mmCIF file of C-alpha atoms in Angstrom:
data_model
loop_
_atom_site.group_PDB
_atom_site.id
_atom_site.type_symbol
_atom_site.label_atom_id
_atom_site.label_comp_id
_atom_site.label_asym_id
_atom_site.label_seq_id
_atom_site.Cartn_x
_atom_site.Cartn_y
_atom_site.Cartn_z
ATOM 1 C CA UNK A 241 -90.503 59.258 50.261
ATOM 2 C CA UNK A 242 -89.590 62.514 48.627
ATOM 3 C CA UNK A 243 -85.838 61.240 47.449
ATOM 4 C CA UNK A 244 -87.548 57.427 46.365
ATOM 5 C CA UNK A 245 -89.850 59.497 43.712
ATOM 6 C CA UNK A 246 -86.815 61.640 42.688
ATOM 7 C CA UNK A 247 -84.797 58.952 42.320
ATOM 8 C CA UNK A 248 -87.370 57.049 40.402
ATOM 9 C CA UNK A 249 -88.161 59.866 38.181
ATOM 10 C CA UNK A 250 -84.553 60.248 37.314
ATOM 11 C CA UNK A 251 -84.272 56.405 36.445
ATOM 12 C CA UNK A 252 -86.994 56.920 34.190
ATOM 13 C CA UNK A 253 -84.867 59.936 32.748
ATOM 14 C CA UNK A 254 -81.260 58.727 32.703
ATOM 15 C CA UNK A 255 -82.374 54.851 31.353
ATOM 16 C CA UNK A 256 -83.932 55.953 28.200
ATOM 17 C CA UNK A 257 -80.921 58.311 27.429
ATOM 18 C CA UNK A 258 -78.311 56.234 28.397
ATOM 19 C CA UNK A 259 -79.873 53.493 25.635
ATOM 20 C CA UNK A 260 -79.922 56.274 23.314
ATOM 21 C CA UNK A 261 -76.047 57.475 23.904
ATOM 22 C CA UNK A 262 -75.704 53.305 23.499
ATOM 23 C CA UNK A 263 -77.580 53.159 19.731
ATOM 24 C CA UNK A 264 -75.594 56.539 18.693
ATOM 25 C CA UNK A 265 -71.848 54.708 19.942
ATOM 26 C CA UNK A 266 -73.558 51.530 17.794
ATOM 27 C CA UNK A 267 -73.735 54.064 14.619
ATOM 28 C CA UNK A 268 -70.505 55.300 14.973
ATOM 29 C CA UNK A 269 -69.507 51.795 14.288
ATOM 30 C CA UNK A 270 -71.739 51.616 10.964
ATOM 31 C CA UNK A 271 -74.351 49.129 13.217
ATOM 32 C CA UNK A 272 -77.277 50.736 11.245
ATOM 33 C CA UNK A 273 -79.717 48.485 12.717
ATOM 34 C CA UNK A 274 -79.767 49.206 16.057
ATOM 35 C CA UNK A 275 -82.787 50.584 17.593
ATOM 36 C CA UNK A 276 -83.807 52.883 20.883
ATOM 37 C CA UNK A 277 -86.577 51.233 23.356
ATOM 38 C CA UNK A 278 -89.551 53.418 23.074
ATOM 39 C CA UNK A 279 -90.237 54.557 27.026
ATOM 40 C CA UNK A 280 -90.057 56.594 29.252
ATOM 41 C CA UNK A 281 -91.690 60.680 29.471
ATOM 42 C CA UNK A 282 -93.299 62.058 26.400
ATOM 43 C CA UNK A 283 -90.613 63.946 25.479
ATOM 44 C CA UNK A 284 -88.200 61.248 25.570
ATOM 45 C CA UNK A 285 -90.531 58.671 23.549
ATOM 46 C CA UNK A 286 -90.587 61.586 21.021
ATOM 47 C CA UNK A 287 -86.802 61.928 20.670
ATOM 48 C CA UNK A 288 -86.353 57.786 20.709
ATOM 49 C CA UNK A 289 -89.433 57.713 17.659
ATOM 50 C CA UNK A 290 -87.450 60.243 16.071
ATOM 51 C CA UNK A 291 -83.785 58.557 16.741
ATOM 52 C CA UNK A 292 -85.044 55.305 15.020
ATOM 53 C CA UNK A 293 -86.503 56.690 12.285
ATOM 54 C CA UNK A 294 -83.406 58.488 11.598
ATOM 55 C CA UNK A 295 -81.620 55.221 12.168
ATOM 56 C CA UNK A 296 -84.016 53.653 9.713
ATOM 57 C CA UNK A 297 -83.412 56.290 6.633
ATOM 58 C CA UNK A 298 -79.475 55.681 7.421
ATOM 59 C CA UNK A 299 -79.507 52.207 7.143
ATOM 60 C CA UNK A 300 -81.740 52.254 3.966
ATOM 61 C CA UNK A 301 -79.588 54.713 2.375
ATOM 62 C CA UNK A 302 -76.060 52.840 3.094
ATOM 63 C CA UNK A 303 -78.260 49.657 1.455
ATOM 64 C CA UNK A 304 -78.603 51.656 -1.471
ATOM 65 C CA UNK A 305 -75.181 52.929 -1.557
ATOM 66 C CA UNK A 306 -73.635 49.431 -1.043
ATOM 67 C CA UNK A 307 -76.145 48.515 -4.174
ATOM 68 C CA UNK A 308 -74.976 50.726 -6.119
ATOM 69 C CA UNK A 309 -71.274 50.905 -4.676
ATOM 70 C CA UNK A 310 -71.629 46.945 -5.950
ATOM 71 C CA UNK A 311 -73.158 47.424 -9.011
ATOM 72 C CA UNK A 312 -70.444 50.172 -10.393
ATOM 73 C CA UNK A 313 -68.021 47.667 -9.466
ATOM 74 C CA UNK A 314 -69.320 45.076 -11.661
ATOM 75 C CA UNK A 315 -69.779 47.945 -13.989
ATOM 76 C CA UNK A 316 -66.145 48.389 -13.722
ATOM 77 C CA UNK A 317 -64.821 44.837 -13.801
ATOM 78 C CA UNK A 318 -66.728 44.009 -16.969
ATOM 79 C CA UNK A 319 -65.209 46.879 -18.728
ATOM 80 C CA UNK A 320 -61.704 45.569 -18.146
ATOM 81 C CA UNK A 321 -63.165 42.186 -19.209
ATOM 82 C CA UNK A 322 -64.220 43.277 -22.549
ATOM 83 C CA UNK A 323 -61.186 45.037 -23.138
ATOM 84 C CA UNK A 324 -59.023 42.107 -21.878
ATOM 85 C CA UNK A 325 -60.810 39.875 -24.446
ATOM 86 C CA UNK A 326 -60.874 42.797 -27.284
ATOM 87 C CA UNK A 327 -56.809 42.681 -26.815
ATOM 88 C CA UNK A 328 -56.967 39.153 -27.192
ATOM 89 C CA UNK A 329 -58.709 38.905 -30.447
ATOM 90 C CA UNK A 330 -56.652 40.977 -32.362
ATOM 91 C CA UNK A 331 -54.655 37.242 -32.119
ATOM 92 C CA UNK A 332 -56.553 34.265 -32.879
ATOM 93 C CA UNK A 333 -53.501 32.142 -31.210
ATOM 94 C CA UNK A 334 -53.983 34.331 -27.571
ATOM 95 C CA UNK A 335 -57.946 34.162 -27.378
ATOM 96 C CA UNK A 336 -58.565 33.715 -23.412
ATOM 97 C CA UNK A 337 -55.108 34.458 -22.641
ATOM 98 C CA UNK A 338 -55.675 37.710 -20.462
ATOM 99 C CA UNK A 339 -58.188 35.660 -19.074
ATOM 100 C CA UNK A 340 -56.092 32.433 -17.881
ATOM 101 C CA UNK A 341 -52.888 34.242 -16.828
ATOM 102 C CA UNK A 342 -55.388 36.620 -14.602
ATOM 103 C CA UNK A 343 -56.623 33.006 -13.263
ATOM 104 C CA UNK A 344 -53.079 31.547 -13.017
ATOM 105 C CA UNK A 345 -51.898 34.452 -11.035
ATOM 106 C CA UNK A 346 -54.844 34.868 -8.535
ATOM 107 C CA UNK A 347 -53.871 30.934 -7.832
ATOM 108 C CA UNK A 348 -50.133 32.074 -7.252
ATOM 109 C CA UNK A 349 -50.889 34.689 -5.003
ATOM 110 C CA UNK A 350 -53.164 32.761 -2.950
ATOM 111 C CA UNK A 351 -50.676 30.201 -2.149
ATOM 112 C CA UNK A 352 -47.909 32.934 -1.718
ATOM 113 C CA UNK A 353 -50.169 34.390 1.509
ATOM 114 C CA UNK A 354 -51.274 37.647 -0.606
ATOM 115 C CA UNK A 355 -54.327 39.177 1.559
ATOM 116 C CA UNK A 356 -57.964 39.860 -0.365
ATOM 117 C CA UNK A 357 -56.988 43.737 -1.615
ATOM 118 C CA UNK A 358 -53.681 42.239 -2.733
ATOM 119 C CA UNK A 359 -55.431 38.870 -5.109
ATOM 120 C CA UNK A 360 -58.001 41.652 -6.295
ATOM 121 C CA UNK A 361 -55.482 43.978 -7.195
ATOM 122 C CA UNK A 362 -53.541 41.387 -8.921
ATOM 123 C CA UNK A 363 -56.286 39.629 -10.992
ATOM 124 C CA UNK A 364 -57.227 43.199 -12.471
ATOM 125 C CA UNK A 365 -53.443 43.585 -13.490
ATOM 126 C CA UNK A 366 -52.828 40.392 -14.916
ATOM 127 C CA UNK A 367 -56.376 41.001 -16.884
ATOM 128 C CA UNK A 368 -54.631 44.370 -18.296
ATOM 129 C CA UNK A 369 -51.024 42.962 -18.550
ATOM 130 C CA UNK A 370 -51.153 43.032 -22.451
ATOM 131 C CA UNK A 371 -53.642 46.085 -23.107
ATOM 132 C CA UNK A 372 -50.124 47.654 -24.630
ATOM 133 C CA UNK A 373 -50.345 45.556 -27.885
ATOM 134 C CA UNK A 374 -53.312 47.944 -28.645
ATOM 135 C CA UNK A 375 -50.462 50.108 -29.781
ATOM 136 C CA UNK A 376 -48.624 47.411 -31.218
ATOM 137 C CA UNK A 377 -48.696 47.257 -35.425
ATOM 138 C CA UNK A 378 -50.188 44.442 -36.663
ATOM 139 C CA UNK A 379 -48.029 43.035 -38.503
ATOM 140 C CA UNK A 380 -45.646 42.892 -35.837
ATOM 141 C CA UNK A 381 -48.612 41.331 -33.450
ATOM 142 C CA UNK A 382 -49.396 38.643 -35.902
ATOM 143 C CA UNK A 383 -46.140 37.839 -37.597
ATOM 144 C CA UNK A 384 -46.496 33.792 -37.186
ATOM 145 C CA UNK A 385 -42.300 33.785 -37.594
ATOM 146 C CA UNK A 386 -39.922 35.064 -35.132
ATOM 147 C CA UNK A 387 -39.731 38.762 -34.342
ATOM 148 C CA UNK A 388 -36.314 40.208 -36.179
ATOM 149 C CA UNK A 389 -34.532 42.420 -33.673
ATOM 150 C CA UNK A 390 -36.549 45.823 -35.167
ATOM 151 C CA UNK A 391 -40.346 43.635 -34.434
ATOM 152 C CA UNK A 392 -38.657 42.779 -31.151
ATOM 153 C CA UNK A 393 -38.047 46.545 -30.441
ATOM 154 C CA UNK A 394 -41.521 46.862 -31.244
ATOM 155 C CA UNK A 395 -42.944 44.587 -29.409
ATOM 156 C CA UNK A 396 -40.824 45.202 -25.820
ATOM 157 C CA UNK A 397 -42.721 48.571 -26.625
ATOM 158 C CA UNK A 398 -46.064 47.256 -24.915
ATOM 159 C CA UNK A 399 -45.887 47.149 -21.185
ATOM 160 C CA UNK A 400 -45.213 50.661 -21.401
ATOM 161 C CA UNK A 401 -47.730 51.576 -23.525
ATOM 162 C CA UNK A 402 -50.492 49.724 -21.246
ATOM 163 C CA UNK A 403 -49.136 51.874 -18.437
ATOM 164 C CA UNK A 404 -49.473 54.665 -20.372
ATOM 165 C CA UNK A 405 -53.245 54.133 -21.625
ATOM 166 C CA UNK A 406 -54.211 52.830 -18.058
ATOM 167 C CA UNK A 407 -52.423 55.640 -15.583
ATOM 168 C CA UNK A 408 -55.284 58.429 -16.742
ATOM 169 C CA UNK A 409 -57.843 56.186 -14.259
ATOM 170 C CA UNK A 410 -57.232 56.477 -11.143
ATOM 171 C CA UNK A 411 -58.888 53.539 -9.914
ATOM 172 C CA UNK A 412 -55.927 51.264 -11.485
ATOM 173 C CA UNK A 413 -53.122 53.244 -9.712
ATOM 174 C CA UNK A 414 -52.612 50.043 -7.706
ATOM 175 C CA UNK A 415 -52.298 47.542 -10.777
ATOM 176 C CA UNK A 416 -49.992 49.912 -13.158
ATOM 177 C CA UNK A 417 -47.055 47.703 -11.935
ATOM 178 C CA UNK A 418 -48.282 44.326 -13.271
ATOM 179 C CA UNK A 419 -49.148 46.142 -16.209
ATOM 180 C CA UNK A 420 -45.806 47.724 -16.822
ATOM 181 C CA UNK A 421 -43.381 45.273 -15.640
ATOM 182 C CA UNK A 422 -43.875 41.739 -16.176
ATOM 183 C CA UNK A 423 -41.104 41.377 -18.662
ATOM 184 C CA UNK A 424 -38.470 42.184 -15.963
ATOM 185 C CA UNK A 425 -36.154 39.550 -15.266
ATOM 186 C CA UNK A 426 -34.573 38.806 -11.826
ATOM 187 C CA UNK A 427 -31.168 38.745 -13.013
ATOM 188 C CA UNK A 428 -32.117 42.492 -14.820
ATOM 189 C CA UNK A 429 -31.745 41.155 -18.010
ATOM 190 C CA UNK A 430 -35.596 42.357 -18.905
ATOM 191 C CA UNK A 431 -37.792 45.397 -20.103
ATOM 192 C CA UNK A 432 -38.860 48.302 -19.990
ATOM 193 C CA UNK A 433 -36.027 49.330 -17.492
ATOM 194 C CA UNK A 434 -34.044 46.564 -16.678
ATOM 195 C CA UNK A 435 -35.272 45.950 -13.151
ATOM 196 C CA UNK A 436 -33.351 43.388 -10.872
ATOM 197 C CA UNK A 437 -34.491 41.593 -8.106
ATOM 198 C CA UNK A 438 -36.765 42.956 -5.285
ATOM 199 C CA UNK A 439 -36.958 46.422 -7.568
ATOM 200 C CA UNK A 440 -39.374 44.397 -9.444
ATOM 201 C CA UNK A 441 -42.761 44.188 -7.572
ATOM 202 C CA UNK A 442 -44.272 41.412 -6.531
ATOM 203 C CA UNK A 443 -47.502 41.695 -8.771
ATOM 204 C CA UNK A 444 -45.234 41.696 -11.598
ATOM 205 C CA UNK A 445 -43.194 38.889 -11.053
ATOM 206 C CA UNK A 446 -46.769 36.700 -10.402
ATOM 207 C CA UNK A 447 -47.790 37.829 -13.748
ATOM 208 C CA UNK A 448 -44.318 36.976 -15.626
ATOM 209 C CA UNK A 449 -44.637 33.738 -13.928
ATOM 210 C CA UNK A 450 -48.418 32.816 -15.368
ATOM 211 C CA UNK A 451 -47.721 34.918 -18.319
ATOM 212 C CA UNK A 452 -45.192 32.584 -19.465
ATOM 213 C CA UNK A 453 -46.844 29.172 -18.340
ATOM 214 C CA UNK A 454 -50.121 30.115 -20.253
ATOM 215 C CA UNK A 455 -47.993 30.997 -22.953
ATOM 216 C CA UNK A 456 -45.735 27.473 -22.973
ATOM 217 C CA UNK A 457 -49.339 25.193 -22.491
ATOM 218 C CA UNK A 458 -50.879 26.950 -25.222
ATOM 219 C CA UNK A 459 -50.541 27.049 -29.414
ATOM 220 C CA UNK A 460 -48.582 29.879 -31.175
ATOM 221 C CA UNK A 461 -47.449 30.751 -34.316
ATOM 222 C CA UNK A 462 -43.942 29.824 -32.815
ATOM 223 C CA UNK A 463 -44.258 26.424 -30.695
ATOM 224 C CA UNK A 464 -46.960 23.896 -30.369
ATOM 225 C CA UNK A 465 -48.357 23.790 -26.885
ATOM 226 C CA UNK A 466 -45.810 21.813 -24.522
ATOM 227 C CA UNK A 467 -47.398 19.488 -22.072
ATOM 228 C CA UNK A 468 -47.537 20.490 -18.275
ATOM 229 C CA UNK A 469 -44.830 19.035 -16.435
ATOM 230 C CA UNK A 470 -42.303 20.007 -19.733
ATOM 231 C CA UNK A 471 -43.078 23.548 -19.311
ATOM 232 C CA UNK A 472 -42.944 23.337 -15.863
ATOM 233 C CA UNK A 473 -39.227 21.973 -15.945
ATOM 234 C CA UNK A 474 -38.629 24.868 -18.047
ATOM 235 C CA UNK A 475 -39.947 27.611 -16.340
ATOM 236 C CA UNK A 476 -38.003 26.016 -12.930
ATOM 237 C CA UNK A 477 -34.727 26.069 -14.591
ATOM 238 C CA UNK A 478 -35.300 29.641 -15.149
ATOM 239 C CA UNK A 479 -35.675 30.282 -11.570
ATOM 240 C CA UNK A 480 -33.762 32.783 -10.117
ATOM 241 C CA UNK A 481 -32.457 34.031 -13.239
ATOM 242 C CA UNK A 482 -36.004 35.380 -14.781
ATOM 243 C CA UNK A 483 -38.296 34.187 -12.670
ATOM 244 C CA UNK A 484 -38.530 34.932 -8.553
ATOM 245 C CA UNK A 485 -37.892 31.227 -7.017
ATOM 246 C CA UNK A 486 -40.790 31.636 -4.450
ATOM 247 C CA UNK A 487 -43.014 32.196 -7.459
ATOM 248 C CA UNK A 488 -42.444 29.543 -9.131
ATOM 249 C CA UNK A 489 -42.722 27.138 -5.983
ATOM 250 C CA UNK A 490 -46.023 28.783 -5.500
ATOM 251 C CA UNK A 491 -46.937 27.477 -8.990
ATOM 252 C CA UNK A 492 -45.552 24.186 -8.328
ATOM 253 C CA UNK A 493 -47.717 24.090 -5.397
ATOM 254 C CA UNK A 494 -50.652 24.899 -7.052
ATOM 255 C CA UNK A 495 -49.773 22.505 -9.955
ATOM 256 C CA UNK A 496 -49.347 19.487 -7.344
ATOM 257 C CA UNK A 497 -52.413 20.412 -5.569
ATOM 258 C CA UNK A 498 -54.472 19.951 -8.893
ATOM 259 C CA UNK A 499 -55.704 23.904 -8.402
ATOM 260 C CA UNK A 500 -53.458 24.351 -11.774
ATOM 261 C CA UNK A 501 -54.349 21.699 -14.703
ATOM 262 C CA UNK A 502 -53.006 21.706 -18.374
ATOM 263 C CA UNK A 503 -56.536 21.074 -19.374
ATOM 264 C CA UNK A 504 -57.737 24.223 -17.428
ATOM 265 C CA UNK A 505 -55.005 25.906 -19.585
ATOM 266 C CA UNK A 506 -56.489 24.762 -22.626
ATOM 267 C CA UNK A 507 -60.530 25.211 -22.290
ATOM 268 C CA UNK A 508 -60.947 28.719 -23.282
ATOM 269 C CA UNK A 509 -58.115 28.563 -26.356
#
């Protein structure tokens, strides 16, 4: 009789605790909501009350850090918006192009595999791709004629420049690439540096890709828009020698799944 009460006493012990050790393991995995059963002795019940309101304050305070975790984000993105579109106005004929080649490229690397981080990463990039021509005079940015080879000097000037402005903040580390090397070429015919091949990273060469296409389907002071299937025709014969090949079957993908319209090209010109 003696050892049934003991052993019924220490059930009454060990149960309680053993749901408590269970709730703190559930914690350590950032399962905020979990909960202790109230029971057992009075000192016990104590330590459970107190365990869940513990849990409680936790869980309300990672709320309130996602919230705000969420809203600095937004804080964040719309700051690279307005500065996207800023760049573009200094050029009535490239309103909405930061824009569209951020869309164009998220599409790209979405049918190339790229994983969430990776299409995030990338559609902040191709935002910034042009925030260079900040830098850039004028009458160089505007010059509705073709660049003479001094202009041109000029002008290959920008990727370098966005680098430059953007690597201060460290929270674009990550997109400094697309930024600073979408003019490479495959063939290492392109600028800043001349980078061949798989030197050039993959951000970049999504970018070059979208940079170009909004640039072929769109108005300048140098060409009328060309329709879609022209400019794609051009940008595949420059396959392999500018432009990586997979890219631009990833674009032809997207293209022949209707993800990637001319019209969609045109709507925020």
């Amino acid at each position: 009789f003696a050892l049934l009460i003991g052993y019924l006493f220490a059930v009454g012990i060990t149960r309680p605790i053993r749901g408590l050790v269970f709730s703190v393991h559930a914690m350590s995995r950032a399962e905020f909501h979990e909960r202790v059963e109230v029971r057992g002795a009075a000192e016990i019940r104590e330590l459970a009350e107190t365990f869940n309101h513990m849990a409680g304050d936790i869980e309300q305070y990672v709320e309130r850090l996602k919230q705000a975790a969420a809203e600095n984000r937004d804080l964040f993105l719309g700051s690279i918006r307005m500065l996207a579109a800023a760049i573009d106005e200094k050029d009535p004929y490239t309103r909405g192009h930061s824009g569209r080649v951020a869309k164009y490229s998220t599409i790209i690397g979405e049918y190339l595999g790229l994983n969430a981080q990776d299409l995030d990463n990338l559609r902040i990039s191709a935002l910034l791709h042009d925030v260079g021509k900040i830098g850039v005079d004028d009458r160089v940015l505007k010059k509705p004629g073709k660049l003479d080879d001094e202009e041109f000097a000029l002008m290959k000037q920008h990727p370098s420049k966005g680098a430059n402005i953007m690597r201060p903040v460290a929270q674009l580390k990550e997109m400094l690439p697309g930024i600073e090397l979408h003019h490479e070429r495959m063939d290492g015919g392109g600028y800043p540096y001349g980078l061949p091949g798989d030197q050039i990273p993959m951000m970049a060469r999504i970018i070059a890709v979208a940079d170009t296409f909004d640039a072929m389907t769109t108005n300048r002071p140098y060409q009328s828009a060309m329709d879609l299937e022209f400019a794609l025709e051009r940008i595949r014969s420059l396959a392999i020698s500018k432009f990586d090949p997979a890219v631009v079957a990833a674009l032809d993908a997207a293209v022949a799944a209707g993800r990637l319209r001319l019209t969609a090209a045109l709507v925020e010109v």
